[in-house]
Amino acid sequence: MIKLPEPAKRPTMYFVGVTTGQSSIMKMFPIWAKELGLDAEIKGIDLPIHAPAEDYRAVVQFFRDDPLSLGALVTTHKIDMYNAAKDMFDYLDPYAQRFGELSSISKLDGQLRAHAKDPISSGLALDAFVPEGHWLKTGAEVCIIGAGGSALSISAYLGNEERHGKDLPSRIHLNNRSAPRLAEGVRILEYLNVPMSYHLCKTPELNDHIVEKLPAGSLVINATGLGKDRPGSPLTDHCKFPENGLVWELNYRGTLEFMHQAEAQRERRGLLIEDGWTYFIHGWTQVIAEVFHIDITGERLAACDRLAREMRK
């Protein structure tokens, strides 16, 4: 059984992950809190990947029952925590219900609330580095390796016809090692109008095969978690990225093998490479805003971004 934190003595936000002590947020949060005028602290709760359901429920109960524990950002465990404890929440936002995950836990008017923020934060991160009109101009495709919550949220954003009009990828490929999770992706994303291809890829070589068939200008995303909490890459060192392609490593810390593979081909293949830092900024500011019921946009968001980049240097 998980060892829970002691009851909070001052307003506290939590980070539920696997190796939370290594995250930049532990140094960044106090700086942001001062900038945002928050009298609060952050604590980490580490759980093994695919922890027992009773552990997830115990964590949610702790948040619910401890007055000064105001909420949490959840990573890695977003789907497992939703499945184990969704009945414990008074409110589940539409994204959480559609994607079967939660990344934000907060309290409001006596309610324990869960939100899925990835569809918003991933979209903000994508808009920051994918050139405007890229898909319409190039006819390129997207290959997302991994079928967790982030992967499905990114697929939904990229395939949002209402938002992007005709500027959509010509196809989105979703690769994953397990068939049940891939089937869940098929069910959740069936409403998209963008052509989807789903690939059961149990080895890096099978991922290579899909990536090497992508047309020029295509986007390849590592949404597996490999290179962060666990070493490795979903591709082999022999895989060729698409010419003039876009490469997005969702992680910003860890061994980052996938990103290093892309960097080795940057000049030869003309690659534009992005790590997970901007995603990290938007992911955290979205949840902090929810937990503390404040607005973090405009000048406030710009200040948080500037402070984070200064710290990263």
GROMACS .gro file of C-alpha atoms in nm:
model
  313
    1MET     CA    1   0.000   0.000   0.000
    2ILE     CA    2   0.126   0.347  -0.086
    3LYS     CA    3   0.263   0.569   0.191
    4LEU     CA    4   0.061   0.889   0.171
    5PRO     CA    5   0.191   1.236   0.261
    6GLU     CA    6   0.123   1.389   0.600
    7PRO     CA    7  -0.178   1.625   0.607
    8ALA     CA    8  -0.079   1.959   0.455
    9LYS     CA    9   0.000   2.243   0.694
   10ARG     CA   10  -0.033   2.513   0.427
   11PRO     CA   11  -0.201   2.529   0.084
   12THR     CA   12  -0.038   2.251  -0.117
   13MET     CA   13  -0.046   2.128  -0.476
   14TYR     CA   14   0.084   1.783  -0.560
   15PHE     CA   15   0.261   1.625  -0.854
   16VAL     CA   16   0.160   1.261  -0.903
   17GLY     CA   17   0.414   1.083  -1.121
   18VAL     CA   18   0.691   0.825  -1.122
   19THR     CA   19   1.011   1.020  -1.052
   20THR     CA   20   0.871   1.357  -0.947
   21GLY     CA   21   1.181   1.464  -0.756
   22GLN     CA   22   1.372   1.490  -1.084
   23SER     CA   23   1.120   1.726  -1.242
   24SER     CA   24   1.203   2.091  -1.300
   25ILE     CA   25   0.867   2.185  -1.149
   26MET     CA   26   1.005   2.126  -0.799
   27LYS     CA   27   1.239   2.423  -0.848
   28MET     CA   28   1.006   2.613  -1.078
   29PHE     CA   29   0.688   2.610  -0.871
   30PRO     CA   30   0.817   2.834  -0.585
   31ILE     CA   31   0.935   3.089  -0.844
   32TRP     CA   32   0.601   3.081  -1.025
   33ALA     CA   33   0.409   3.095  -0.696
   34LYS     CA   34   0.589   3.415  -0.600
   35GLU     CA   35   0.521   3.566  -0.945
   36LEU     CA   36   0.153   3.467  -0.925
   37GLY     CA   37   0.107   3.579  -0.564
   38LEU     CA   38   0.034   3.229  -0.433
   39ASP     CA   39   0.113   3.131  -0.075
   40ALA     CA   40   0.152   2.762  -0.154
   41GLU     CA   41   0.397   2.477  -0.190
   42ILE     CA   42   0.432   2.166  -0.405
   43LYS     CA   43   0.495   1.805  -0.306
   44GLY     CA   44   0.553   1.494  -0.516
   45ILE     CA   45   0.377   1.160  -0.489
   46ASP     CA   46   0.559   0.880  -0.672
   47LEU     CA   47   0.377   0.567  -0.787
   48PRO     CA   48   0.512   0.279  -0.998
   49ILE     CA   49   0.379   0.262  -1.354
   50HIS     CA   50   0.041   0.079  -1.354
   51ALA     CA   51   0.015   0.086  -0.975
   52PRO     CA   52  -0.264  -0.109  -0.800
   53ALA     CA   53  -0.609   0.048  -0.822
   54GLU     CA   54  -0.628   0.078  -0.443
   55ASP     CA   55  -0.320   0.304  -0.447
   56TYR     CA   56  -0.482   0.543  -0.693
   57ARG     CA   57  -0.800   0.548  -0.488
   58ALA     CA   58  -0.603   0.614  -0.169
   59VAL     CA   59  -0.434   0.915  -0.330
   60VAL     CA   60  -0.766   1.058  -0.450
   61GLN     CA   61  -0.922   1.004  -0.107
   62PHE     CA   62  -0.629   1.187   0.053
   63PHE     CA   63  -0.685   1.488  -0.173
   64ARG     CA   64  -1.058   1.478  -0.105
   65ASP     CA   65  -1.030   1.460   0.273
   66ASP     CA   66  -0.732   1.687   0.346
   67PRO     CA   67  -0.848   2.052   0.359
   68LEU     CA   68  -0.519   2.219   0.260
   69SER     CA   69  -0.438   1.970  -0.018
   70LEU     CA   70  -0.590   2.173  -0.300
   71GLY     CA   71  -0.523   1.953  -0.600
   72ALA     CA   72  -0.267   1.793  -0.825
   73LEU     CA   73  -0.119   1.751  -1.168
   74VAL     CA   74  -0.113   1.387  -1.274
   75THR     CA   75   0.129   1.251  -1.532
   76THR     CA   76   0.201   0.894  -1.650
   77HIS     CA   77  -0.091   0.769  -1.437
   78LYS     CA   78  -0.362   0.973  -1.612
   79ILE     CA   79  -0.550   0.676  -1.758
   80ASP     CA   80  -0.497   0.436  -1.468
   81MET     CA   81  -0.609   0.690  -1.210
   82TYR     CA   82  -0.921   0.773  -1.411
   83ASN     CA   83  -1.013   0.406  -1.445
   84ALA     CA   84  -0.948   0.333  -1.078
   85ALA     CA   85  -1.110   0.637  -0.918
   86LYS     CA   86  -1.346   0.815  -1.160
   87ASP     CA   87  -1.644   0.737  -0.934
   88MET     CA   88  -1.482   0.934  -0.650
   89PHE     CA   89  -1.508   1.268  -0.833
   90ASP     CA   90  -1.805   1.501  -0.818
   91TYR     CA   91  -1.722   1.646  -1.158
   92LEU     CA   92  -1.544   1.503  -1.464
   93ASP     CA   93  -1.494   1.748  -1.748
   94PRO     CA   94  -1.600   1.649  -2.104
   95TYR     CA   95  -1.239   1.586  -2.216
   96ALA     CA   96  -1.180   1.354  -1.919
   97GLN     CA   97  -1.492   1.158  -2.008
   98ARG     CA   98  -1.415   1.142  -2.378
   99PHE     CA   99  -1.050   1.041  -2.344
  100GLY     CA  100  -1.082   0.834  -2.027
  101GLU     CA  101  -0.803   1.015  -1.842
  102LEU     CA  102  -0.741   1.292  -1.592
  103SER     CA  103  -0.440   1.521  -1.559
  104SER     CA  104  -0.580   1.780  -1.318
  105ILE     CA  105  -0.741   1.734  -0.976
  106SER     CA  106  -0.891   2.038  -0.804
  107LYS     CA  107  -1.161   2.147  -0.561
  108LEU     CA  108  -1.439   2.401  -0.611
  109ASP     CA  109  -1.744   2.475  -0.396
  110GLY     CA  110  -1.708   2.148  -0.207
  111GLN     CA  111  -1.667   1.943  -0.526
  112LEU     CA  112  -1.369   1.723  -0.608
  113ARG     CA  113  -1.309   1.787  -0.978
  114ALA     CA  114  -1.108   1.615  -1.251
  115HIS     CA  115  -1.004   1.765  -1.584
  116ALA     CA  116  -0.809   1.637  -1.882
  117LYS     CA  117  -0.590   1.928  -1.987
  118ASP     CA  118  -0.381   1.758  -2.256
  119PRO     CA  119  -0.612   1.849  -2.548
  120ILE     CA  120  -0.553   2.215  -2.456
  121SER     CA  121  -0.185   2.211  -2.356
  122SER     CA  122  -0.076   1.985  -2.644
  123GLY     CA  123  -0.252   2.215  -2.890
  124LEU     CA  124  -0.079   2.522  -2.751
  125ALA     CA  125   0.257   2.344  -2.775
  126LEU     CA  126   0.193   2.229  -3.132
  127ASP     CA  127   0.092   2.577  -3.243
  128ALA     CA  128   0.424   2.707  -3.109
  129PHE     CA  129   0.639   2.505  -3.351
  130VAL     CA  130   0.433   2.369  -3.642
  131PRO     CA  131   0.436   2.636  -3.916
  132GLU     CA  132   0.097   2.784  -3.996
  133GLY     CA  133  -0.055   2.619  -4.303
  134HIS     CA  134   0.202   2.337  -4.292
  135TRP     CA  135  -0.038   2.049  -4.359
  136LEU     CA  136  -0.225   2.220  -4.643
  137LYS     CA  137   0.103   2.321  -4.806
  138THR     CA  138   0.287   1.989  -4.776
  139GLY     CA  139   0.020   1.717  -4.766
  140ALA     CA  140   0.233   1.561  -4.491
  141GLU     CA  141   0.127   1.297  -4.239
  142VAL     CA  142   0.173   1.242  -3.865
  143CYS     CA  143   0.304   0.934  -3.685
  144ILE     CA  144   0.242   0.925  -3.310
  145ILE     CA  145   0.424   0.644  -3.133
  146GLY     CA  146   0.231   0.551  -2.818
  147ALA     CA  147  -0.144   0.549  -2.760
  148GLY     CA  148  -0.172   0.696  -2.410
  149GLY     CA  149  -0.369   1.003  -2.315
  150SER     CA  150  -0.124   1.251  -2.467
  151ALA     CA  151  -0.122   1.066  -2.799
  152LEU     CA  152  -0.501   1.064  -2.825
  153SER     CA  153  -0.524   1.430  -2.725
  154ILE     CA  154  -0.268   1.527  -2.990
  155SER     CA  155  -0.456   1.324  -3.252
  156ALA     CA  156  -0.780   1.497  -3.160
  157TYR     CA  157  -0.622   1.841  -3.180
  158LEU     CA  158  -0.449   1.779  -3.513
  159GLY     CA  159  -0.769   1.636  -3.660
  160ASN     CA  160  -0.997   1.916  -3.536
  161GLU     CA  161  -1.165   2.030  -3.856
  162GLU     CA  162  -1.368   2.298  -3.677
  163ARG     CA  163  -1.049   2.462  -3.554
  164HIS     CA  164  -0.814   2.411  -3.848
  165GLY     CA  165  -1.042   2.397  -4.151
  166LYS     CA  166  -0.859   2.227  -4.437
  167ASP     CA  167  -0.516   2.263  -4.277
  168LEU     CA  168  -0.512   1.904  -4.152
  169PRO     CA  169  -0.261   1.619  -4.185
  170SER     CA  170  -0.341   1.392  -4.480
  171ARG     CA  171  -0.325   1.095  -4.241
  172ILE     CA  172  -0.250   1.026  -3.874
  173HIS     CA  173  -0.076   0.701  -3.782
  174LEU     CA  174  -0.109   0.576  -3.424
  175ASN     CA  175   0.143   0.308  -3.323
  176ASN     CA  176   0.133   0.114  -2.998
  177ARG     CA  177   0.277  -0.199  -2.837
  178SER     CA  178  -0.050  -0.328  -2.689
  179ALA     CA  179  -0.364  -0.415  -2.882
  180PRO     CA  180  -0.619  -0.321  -2.610
  181ARG     CA  181  -0.490   0.036  -2.585
  182LEU     CA  182  -0.484   0.066  -2.964
  183ALA     CA  183  -0.844  -0.055  -2.978
  184GLU     CA  184  -0.935   0.210  -2.721
  185GLY     CA  185  -0.777   0.469  -2.950
  186VAL     CA  186  -0.994   0.348  -3.239
  187ARG     CA  187  -1.305   0.385  -3.022
  188ILE     CA  188  -1.220   0.729  -2.886
  189LEU     CA  189  -1.104   0.885  -3.214
  190GLU     CA  190  -1.370   0.742  -3.444
  191TYR     CA  191  -1.537   1.084  -3.472
  192LEU     CA  192  -1.236   1.243  -3.650
  193ASN     CA  193  -1.264   1.313  -4.021
  194VAL     CA  194  -0.888   1.281  -4.080
  195PRO     CA  195  -0.788   0.938  -4.219
  196MET     CA  196  -0.646   0.729  -3.931
  197SER     CA  197  -0.420   0.423  -3.944
  198TYR     CA  198  -0.364   0.210  -3.634
  199HIS     CA  199  -0.054  -0.009  -3.610
  200LEU     CA  200   0.030  -0.276  -3.353
  201CYS     CA  201   0.408  -0.229  -3.324
  202LYS     CA  202   0.560  -0.449  -3.056
  203THR     CA  203   0.919  -0.377  -3.157
  204PRO     CA  204   1.114  -0.064  -3.258
  205GLU     CA  205   1.174  -0.221  -3.599
  206LEU     CA  206   0.801  -0.216  -3.670
  207ASN     CA  207   0.785   0.152  -3.577
  208ASP     CA  208   1.080   0.214  -3.811
  209HIS     CA  209   0.881   0.058  -4.094
  210ILE     CA  210   0.592   0.305  -4.052
  211VAL     CA  211   0.814   0.612  -4.002
  212GLU     CA  212   1.029   0.543  -4.309
  213LYS     CA  213   0.719   0.537  -4.533
  214LEU     CA  214   0.606   0.886  -4.429
  215PRO     CA  215   0.612   1.159  -4.695
  216ALA     CA  216   0.843   1.462  -4.669
  217GLY     CA  217   0.746   1.718  -4.408
  218SER     CA  218   0.572   1.466  -4.183
  219LEU     CA  219   0.567   1.490  -3.803
  220VAL     CA  220   0.697   1.205  -3.584
  221ILE     CA  221   0.612   1.212  -3.212
  222ASN     CA  222   0.749   1.007  -2.924
  223ALA     CA  223   0.452   0.975  -2.688
  224THR     CA  224   0.570   0.654  -2.524
  225GLY     CA  225   0.749   0.787  -2.216
  226LEU     CA  226   1.064   0.604  -2.325
  227GLY     CA  227   1.365   0.825  -2.262
  228LYS     CA  228   1.209   0.980  -1.951
  229ASP     CA  229   1.107   0.743  -1.672
  230ARG     CA  230   1.252   0.446  -1.860
  231PRO     CA  231   1.556   0.450  -2.089
  232GLY     CA  232   1.522   0.375  -2.458
  233SER     CA  233   1.356   0.486  -2.780
  234PRO     CA  234   1.061   0.348  -2.976
  235LEU     CA  235   1.282   0.360  -3.289
  236THR     CA  236   1.610   0.192  -3.375
  237ASP     CA  237   1.923   0.394  -3.454
  238HIS     CA  238   1.886   0.290  -3.819
  239CYS     CA  239   1.546   0.454  -3.873
  240LYS     CA  240   1.540   0.740  -4.124
  241PHE     CA  241   1.318   1.033  -4.029
  242PRO     CA  242   1.112   1.194  -4.311
  243GLU     CA  243   1.295   1.451  -4.520
  244ASN     CA  244   1.230   1.807  -4.396
  245GLY     CA  245   1.028   1.646  -4.121
  246LEU     CA  246   0.912   1.768  -3.783
  247VAL     CA  247   1.015   1.569  -3.475
  248TRP     CA  248   0.851   1.610  -3.134
  249GLU     CA  249   0.997   1.447  -2.825
  250LEU     CA  250   0.729   1.491  -2.560
  251ASN     CA  251   0.987   1.452  -2.283
  252TYR     CA  252   1.218   1.733  -2.177
  253ARG     CA  253   1.425   1.540  -1.921
  254GLY     CA  254   1.575   1.194  -1.901
  255THR     CA  255   1.800   1.007  -2.141
  256LEU     CA  256   1.601   1.134  -2.445
  257GLU     CA  257   1.732   0.869  -2.687
  258PHE     CA  258   1.457   0.945  -2.944
  259MET     CA  259   1.554   1.312  -2.959
  260HIS     CA  260   1.923   1.228  -2.990
  261GLN     CA  261   1.843   0.995  -3.281
  262ALA     CA  262   1.671   1.285  -3.456
  263GLU     CA  263   1.954   1.527  -3.375
  264ALA     CA  264   2.201   1.292  -3.543
  265GLN     CA  265   1.999   1.334  -3.866
  266ARG     CA  266   1.907   1.701  -3.827
  267GLU     CA  267   2.128   1.847  -4.100
  268ARG     CA  268   2.118   1.549  -4.335
  269ARG     CA  269   1.737   1.520  -4.329
  270GLY     CA  270   1.654   1.890  -4.267
  271LEU     CA  271   1.465   1.820  -3.944
  272LEU     CA  272   1.290   2.067  -3.713
  273ILE     CA  273   1.318   1.916  -3.363
  274GLU     CA  274   1.115   2.015  -3.057
  275ASP     CA  275   1.142   1.876  -2.705
  276GLY     CA  276   0.871   1.874  -2.439
  277TRP     CA  277   0.961   2.201  -2.267
  278THR     CA  278   0.685   2.419  -2.414
  279TYR     CA  279   0.440   2.134  -2.348
  280PHE     CA  280   0.567   2.127  -1.989
  281ILE     CA  281   0.502   2.502  -1.948
  282HIS     CA  282   0.148   2.488  -2.084
  283GLY     CA  283   0.065   2.162  -1.907
  284TRP     CA  284   0.161   2.301  -1.568
  285THR     CA  285   0.016   2.649  -1.604
  286GLN     CA  286  -0.318   2.503  -1.718
  287VAL     CA  287  -0.340   2.286  -1.406
  288ILE     CA  288  -0.208   2.551  -1.164
  289ALA     CA  289  -0.478   2.786  -1.293
  290GLU     CA  290  -0.741   2.518  -1.225
  291VAL     CA  291  -0.615   2.426  -0.878
  292PHE     CA  292  -0.583   2.785  -0.752
  293HIS     CA  293  -0.872   2.929  -0.956
  294ILE     CA  294  -0.665   3.202  -1.118
  295ASP     CA  295  -0.613   3.317  -1.475
  296ILE     CA  296  -0.272   3.239  -1.628
  297THR     CA  297  -0.286   3.389  -1.975
  298GLY     CA  298  -0.139   3.693  -2.146
  299GLU     CA  299   0.125   3.872  -1.938
  300ARG     CA  300   0.105   3.617  -1.656
  301LEU     CA  301   0.171   3.327  -1.893
  302ALA     CA  302   0.452   3.521  -2.062
  303ALA     CA  303   0.613   3.585  -1.722
  304CYS     CA  304   0.591   3.216  -1.627
  305ASP     CA  305   0.743   3.119  -1.963
  306ARG     CA  306   1.026   3.370  -1.924
  307LEU     CA  307   1.106   3.259  -1.568
  308ALA     CA  308   1.106   2.893  -1.668
  309ARG     CA  309   1.341   2.952  -1.961
  310GLU     CA  310   1.575   3.155  -1.741
  311MET     CA  311   1.586   2.872  -1.488
  312ARG     CA  312   1.647   2.615  -1.762
  313LYS     CA  313   1.960   2.801  -1.878
   0.00000   0.00000   0.00000
